[in-house]
Short mmCIF file of C-alpha atoms in Angstrom, two decimals:
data_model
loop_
_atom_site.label_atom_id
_atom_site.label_comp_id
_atom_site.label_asym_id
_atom_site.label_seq_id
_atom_site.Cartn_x
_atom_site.Cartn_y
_atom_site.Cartn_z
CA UNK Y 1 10.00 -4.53 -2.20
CA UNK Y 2 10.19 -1.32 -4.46
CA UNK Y 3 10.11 1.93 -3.05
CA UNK Y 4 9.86 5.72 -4.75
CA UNK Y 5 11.25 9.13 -3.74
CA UNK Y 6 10.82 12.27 -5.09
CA UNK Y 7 12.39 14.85 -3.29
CA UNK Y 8 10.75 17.93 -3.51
CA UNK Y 9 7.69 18.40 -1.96
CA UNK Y 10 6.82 21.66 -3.29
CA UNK Y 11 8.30 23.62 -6.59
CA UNK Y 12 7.56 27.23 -7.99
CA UNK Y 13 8.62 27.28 -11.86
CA UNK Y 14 7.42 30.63 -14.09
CA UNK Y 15 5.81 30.41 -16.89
CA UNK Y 16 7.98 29.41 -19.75
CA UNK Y 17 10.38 28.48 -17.63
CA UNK Y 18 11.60 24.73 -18.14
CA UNK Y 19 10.69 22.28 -15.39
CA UNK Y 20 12.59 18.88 -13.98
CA UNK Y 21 10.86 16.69 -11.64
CA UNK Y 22 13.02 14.58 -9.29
CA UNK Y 23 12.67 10.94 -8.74
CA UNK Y 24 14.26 8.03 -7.11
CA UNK Y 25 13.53 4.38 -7.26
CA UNK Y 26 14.45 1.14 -5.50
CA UNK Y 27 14.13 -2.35 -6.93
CA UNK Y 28 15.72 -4.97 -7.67
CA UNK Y 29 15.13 -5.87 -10.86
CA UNK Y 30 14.55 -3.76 -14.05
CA UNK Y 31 11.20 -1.80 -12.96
CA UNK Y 32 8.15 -0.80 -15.27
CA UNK Y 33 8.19 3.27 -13.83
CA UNK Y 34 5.43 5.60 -14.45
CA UNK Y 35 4.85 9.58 -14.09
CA UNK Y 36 1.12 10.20 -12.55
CA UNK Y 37 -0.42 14.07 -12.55
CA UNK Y 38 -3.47 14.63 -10.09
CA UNK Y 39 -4.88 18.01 -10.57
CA UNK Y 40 -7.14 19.15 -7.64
CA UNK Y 41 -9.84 17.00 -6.47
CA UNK Y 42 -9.54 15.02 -8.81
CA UNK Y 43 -8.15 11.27 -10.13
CA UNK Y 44 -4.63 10.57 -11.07
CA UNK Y 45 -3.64 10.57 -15.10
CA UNK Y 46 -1.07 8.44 -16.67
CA UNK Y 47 1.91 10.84 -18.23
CA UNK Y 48 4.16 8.56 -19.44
CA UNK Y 49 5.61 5.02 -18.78
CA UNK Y 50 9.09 3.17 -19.17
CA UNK Y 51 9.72 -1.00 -18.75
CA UNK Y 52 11.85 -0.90 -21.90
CA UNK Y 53 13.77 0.39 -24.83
CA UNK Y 54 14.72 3.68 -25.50
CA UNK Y 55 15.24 5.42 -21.83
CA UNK Y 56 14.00 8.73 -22.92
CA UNK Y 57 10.63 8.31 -23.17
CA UNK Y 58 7.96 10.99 -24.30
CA UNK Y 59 4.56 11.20 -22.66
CA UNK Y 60 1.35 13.58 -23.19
CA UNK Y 61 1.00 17.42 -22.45
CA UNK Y 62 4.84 17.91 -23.43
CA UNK Y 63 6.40 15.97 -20.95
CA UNK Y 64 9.12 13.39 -21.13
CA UNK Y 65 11.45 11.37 -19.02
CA UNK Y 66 14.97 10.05 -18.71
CA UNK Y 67 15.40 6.23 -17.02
CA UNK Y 68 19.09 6.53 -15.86
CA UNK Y 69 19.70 3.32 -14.14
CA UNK Y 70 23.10 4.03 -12.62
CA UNK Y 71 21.54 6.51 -10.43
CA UNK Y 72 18.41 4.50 -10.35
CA UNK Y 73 16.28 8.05 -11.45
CA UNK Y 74 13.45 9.02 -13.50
CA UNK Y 75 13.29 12.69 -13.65
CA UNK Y 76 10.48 14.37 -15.37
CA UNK Y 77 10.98 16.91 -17.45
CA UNK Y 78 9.28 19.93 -19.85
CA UNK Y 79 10.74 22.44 -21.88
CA UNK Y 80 8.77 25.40 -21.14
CA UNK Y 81 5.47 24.85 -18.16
CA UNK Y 82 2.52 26.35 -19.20
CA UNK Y 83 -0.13 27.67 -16.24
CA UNK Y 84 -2.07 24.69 -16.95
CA UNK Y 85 0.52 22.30 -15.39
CA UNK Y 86 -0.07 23.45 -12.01
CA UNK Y 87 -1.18 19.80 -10.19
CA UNK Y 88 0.25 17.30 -8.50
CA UNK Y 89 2.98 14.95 -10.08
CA UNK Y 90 3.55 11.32 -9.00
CA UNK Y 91 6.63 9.32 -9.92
CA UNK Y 92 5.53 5.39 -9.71
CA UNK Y 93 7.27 2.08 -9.90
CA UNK Y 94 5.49 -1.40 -10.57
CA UNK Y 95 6.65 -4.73 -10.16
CA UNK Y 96 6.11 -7.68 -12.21
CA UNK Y 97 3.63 -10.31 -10.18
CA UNK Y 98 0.30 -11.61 -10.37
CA UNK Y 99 -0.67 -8.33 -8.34
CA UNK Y 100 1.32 -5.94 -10.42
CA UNK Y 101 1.49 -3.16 -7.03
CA UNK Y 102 2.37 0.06 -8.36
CA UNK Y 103 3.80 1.93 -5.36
CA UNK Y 104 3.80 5.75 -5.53
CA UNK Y 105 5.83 8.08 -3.87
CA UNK Y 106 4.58 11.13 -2.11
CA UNK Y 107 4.23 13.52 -4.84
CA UNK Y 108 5.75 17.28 -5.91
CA UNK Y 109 3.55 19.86 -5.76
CA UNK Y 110 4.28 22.05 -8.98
CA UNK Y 111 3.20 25.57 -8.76
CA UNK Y 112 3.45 28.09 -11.62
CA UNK Y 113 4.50 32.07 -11.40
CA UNK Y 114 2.54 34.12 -13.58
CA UNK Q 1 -13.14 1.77 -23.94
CA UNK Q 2 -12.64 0.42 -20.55
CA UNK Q 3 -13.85 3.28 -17.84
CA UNK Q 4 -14.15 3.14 -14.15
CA UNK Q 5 -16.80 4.90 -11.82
CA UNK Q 6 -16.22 5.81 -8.25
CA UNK Q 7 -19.29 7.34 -5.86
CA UNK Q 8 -20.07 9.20 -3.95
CA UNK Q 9 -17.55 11.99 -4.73
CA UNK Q 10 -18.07 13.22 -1.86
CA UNK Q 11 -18.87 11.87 1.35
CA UNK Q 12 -19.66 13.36 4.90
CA UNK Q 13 -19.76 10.38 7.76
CA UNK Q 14 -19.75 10.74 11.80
CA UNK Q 15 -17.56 8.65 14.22
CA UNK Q 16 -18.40 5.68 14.52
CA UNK Q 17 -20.68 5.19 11.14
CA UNK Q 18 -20.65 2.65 8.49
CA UNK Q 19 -19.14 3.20 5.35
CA UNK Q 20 -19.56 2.03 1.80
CA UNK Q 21 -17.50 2.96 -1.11
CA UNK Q 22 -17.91 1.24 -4.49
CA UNK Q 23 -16.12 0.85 -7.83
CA UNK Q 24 -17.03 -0.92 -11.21
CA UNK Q 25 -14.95 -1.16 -13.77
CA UNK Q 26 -16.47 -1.55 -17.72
CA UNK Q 27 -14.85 -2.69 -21.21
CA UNK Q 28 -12.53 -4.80 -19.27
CA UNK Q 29 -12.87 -8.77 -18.11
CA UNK Q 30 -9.99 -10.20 -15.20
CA UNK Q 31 -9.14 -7.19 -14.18
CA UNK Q 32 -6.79 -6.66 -11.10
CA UNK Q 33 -8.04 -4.40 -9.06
CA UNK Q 34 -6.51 -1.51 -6.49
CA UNK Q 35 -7.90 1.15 -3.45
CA UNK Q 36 -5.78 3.70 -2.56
CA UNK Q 37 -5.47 6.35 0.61
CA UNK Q 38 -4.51 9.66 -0.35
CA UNK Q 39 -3.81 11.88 3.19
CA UNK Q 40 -3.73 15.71 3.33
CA UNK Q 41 -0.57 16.42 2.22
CA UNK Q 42 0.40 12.92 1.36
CA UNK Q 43 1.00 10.41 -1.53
CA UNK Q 44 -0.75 7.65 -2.23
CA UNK Q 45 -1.29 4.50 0.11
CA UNK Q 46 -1.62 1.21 -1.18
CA UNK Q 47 -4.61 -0.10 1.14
CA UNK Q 48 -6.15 -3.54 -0.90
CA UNK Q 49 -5.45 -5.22 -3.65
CA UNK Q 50 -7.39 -8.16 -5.71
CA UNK Q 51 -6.84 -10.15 -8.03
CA UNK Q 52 -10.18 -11.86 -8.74
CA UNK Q 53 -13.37 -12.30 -7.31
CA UNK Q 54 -12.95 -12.91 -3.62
CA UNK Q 55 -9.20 -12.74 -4.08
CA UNK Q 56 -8.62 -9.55 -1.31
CA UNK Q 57 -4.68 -8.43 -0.31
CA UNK Q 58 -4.60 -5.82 2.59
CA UNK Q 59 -1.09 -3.61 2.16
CA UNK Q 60 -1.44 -2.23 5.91
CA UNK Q 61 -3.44 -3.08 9.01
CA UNK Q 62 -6.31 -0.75 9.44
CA UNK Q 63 -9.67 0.13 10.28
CA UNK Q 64 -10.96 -0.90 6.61
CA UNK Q 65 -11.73 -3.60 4.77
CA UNK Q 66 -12.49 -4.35 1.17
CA UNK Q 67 -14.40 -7.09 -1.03
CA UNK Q 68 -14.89 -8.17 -4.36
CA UNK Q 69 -17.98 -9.80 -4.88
CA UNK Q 70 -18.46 -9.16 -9.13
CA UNK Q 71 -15.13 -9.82 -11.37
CA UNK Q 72 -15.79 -5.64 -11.99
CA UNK Q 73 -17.08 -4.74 -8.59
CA UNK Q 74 -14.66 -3.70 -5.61
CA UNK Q 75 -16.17 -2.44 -2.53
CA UNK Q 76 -14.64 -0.79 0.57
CA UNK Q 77 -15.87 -0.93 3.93
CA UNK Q 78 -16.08 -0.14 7.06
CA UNK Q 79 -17.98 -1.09 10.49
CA UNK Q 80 -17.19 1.77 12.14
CA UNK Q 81 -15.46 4.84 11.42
CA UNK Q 82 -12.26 6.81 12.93
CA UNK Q 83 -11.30 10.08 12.14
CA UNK Q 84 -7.99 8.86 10.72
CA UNK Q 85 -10.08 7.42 7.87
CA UNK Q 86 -10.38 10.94 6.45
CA UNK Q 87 -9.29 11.32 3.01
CA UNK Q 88 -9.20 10.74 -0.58
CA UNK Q 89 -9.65 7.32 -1.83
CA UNK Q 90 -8.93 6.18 -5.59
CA UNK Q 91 -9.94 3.04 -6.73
CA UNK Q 92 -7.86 1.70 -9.95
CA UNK Q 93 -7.65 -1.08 -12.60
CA UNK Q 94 -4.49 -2.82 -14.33
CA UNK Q 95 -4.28 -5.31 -16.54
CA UNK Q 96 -4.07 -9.35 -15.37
CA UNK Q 97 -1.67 -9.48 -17.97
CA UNK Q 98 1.22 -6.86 -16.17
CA UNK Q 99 1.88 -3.43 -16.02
CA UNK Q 100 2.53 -2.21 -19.36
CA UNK Q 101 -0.29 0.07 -19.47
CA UNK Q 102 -0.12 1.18 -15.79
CA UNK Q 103 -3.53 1.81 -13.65
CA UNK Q 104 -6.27 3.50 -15.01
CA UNK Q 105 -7.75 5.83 -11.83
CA UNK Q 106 -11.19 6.49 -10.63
CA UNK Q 107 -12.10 10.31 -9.85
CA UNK Q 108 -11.93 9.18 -6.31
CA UNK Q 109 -14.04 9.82 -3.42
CA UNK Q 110 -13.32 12.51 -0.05
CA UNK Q 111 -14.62 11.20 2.62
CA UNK Q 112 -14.47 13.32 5.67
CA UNK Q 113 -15.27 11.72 9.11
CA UNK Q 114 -16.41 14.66 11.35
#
C-alpha cells in the first residue's frame, strides 16, 4: 500500500522569500504523485502532477516540483511566495487499479510574514 | 466541463441524528468516485470509494456508510451520529481510465455534531 509524509506541519516563509515543501512517498512501483492546496474552508485544488517524463514538473500559481526517486521525494517548490499562498498544501500519491486511491498525507500549513 | 456539487456547506446535527450528505458529478460518464474525512488539524482520510453504481469500498471501519445509487450520484450516510463524525468531508471524482488527471474536489461540507 502507498503511504505519504510531509514533514512539516507548520511553516512561516516572508514574502518574497522562496519556499520548499517537503514530501515523502512509499510505493512500490513507479507512483502517479500529486501536490493539492486547500485554502480555508474550502475544497482541495490540483497544483501539479508527475507519473512520467521529465521529473521537474511545473504546475499553476508558480509552483513546481522535483520527483527524485532515490530518496523517494517530491518537494514543492516556489521562487518567491506571494501573501496569496497562505493555505494548506497536500503532497498525494495514487496507485494504478481499478480504484485509482489517491492517499494524502497530512498536510503543511504555509503561513506568510508580511 | 465536468463540475461537482457538494451540499449543504454547512451542516449543524445533534447526537444521535441522521445524516445525509450528497454529491453529483456533471460532464463526466463512469466516473470513480471518492469521500474523504478531513479532522481539525488533520489530512485527509480516505473513508469510501466506488467504482460504479452500487460498487461501495469502505477504507476504515466507522460509524458511516455510503451509496451510489445514480452512475453521478454518491451519497453518505449515517443512522446515527457520534461526535467523532465532526469534520470536513470532500467528495471527489477521477477518471475510470487512471490517475493521470488526479481528483477533481467538491467544496466540501462541515458538519459539526454538537
Amino acid at each position: 500500500a502507498q503511504s505519504v509524509t510531509q514533514p512539516d506541519i507548520h511553516i512561516t516563509v516572508s514574502e518574497g522569500a522562496s519556499l520548499e515543501l517537503r514530501c515523502n512517498y512509499s510505493y512500490g512501483a513507479t507512483p502517479y504523485l500529486f501536490w493539492y492546496v486547500q485554502s480555508p474552508g474550502q475544497g482541495l485544488q490540483l497544483l501539479l502532477k508527475y507519473f512520467s517524463g521529465d521529473t521537474l514538473v511545473q504546475g499553476i500559481k508558480g509552483f513546481e516540483a522535483e520527483f527524485k526517486r532515490s530518496q523517494s521525494s517530491f518537494n514543492l517548490r516556489k521562487p518567491s511566495v506571494h501573501w496569496s499562498d497562505a493555505a494548506e498544501y497536500f503532497c498525494a500519491v495514487g496507485a494504478v487499479s481499478s480504484a485509482s486511491k489517491i492517499i494524502f498525507g497530512s498536510g503543511t500549513r504555509l503561513s506568510i510574514r508580511p | 466541463s465536468q463540475t461537482i456539487h457538494q451540499w449543504p456547506a454547512t451542516l449543524v446535527q445533534p447526537v444521535g441524528s441522521p445524516l445525509s450528505l450528497e454529491c453529483t458529478v456533471e460532464g463526466t460518464s463512469n466516473p470513480n468516485l471518492y469521500w474523504y474525512r478531513q479532522a481539525a488539524g488533520r489530512g485527509l482520510q480516505l473513508l469510501f470509494y466506488s467504482v460504479g453504481i452500487g460498487q461501495i469500498s469502505s477504507e476504515v471501519p466507522q460509524n458511516l456508510s455510503a451509496s451510489r445509487p445514480q452512475d453521478r450520484q454518491f451519497i453518505l450516510s449515517s443512522k446515527k451520529l457520534l461526535l467523532s463524525d465532526s469534520g470536513f468531508y470532500l467528495c471527489a471524482w477521477g477518471s475510470g481510465q487512471g490517475l493521470a488527471y488526479g481528483y477533481t474536489f467538491g467544496s466540501g461540507t462541515r458538519l459539526t455534531v454538537v
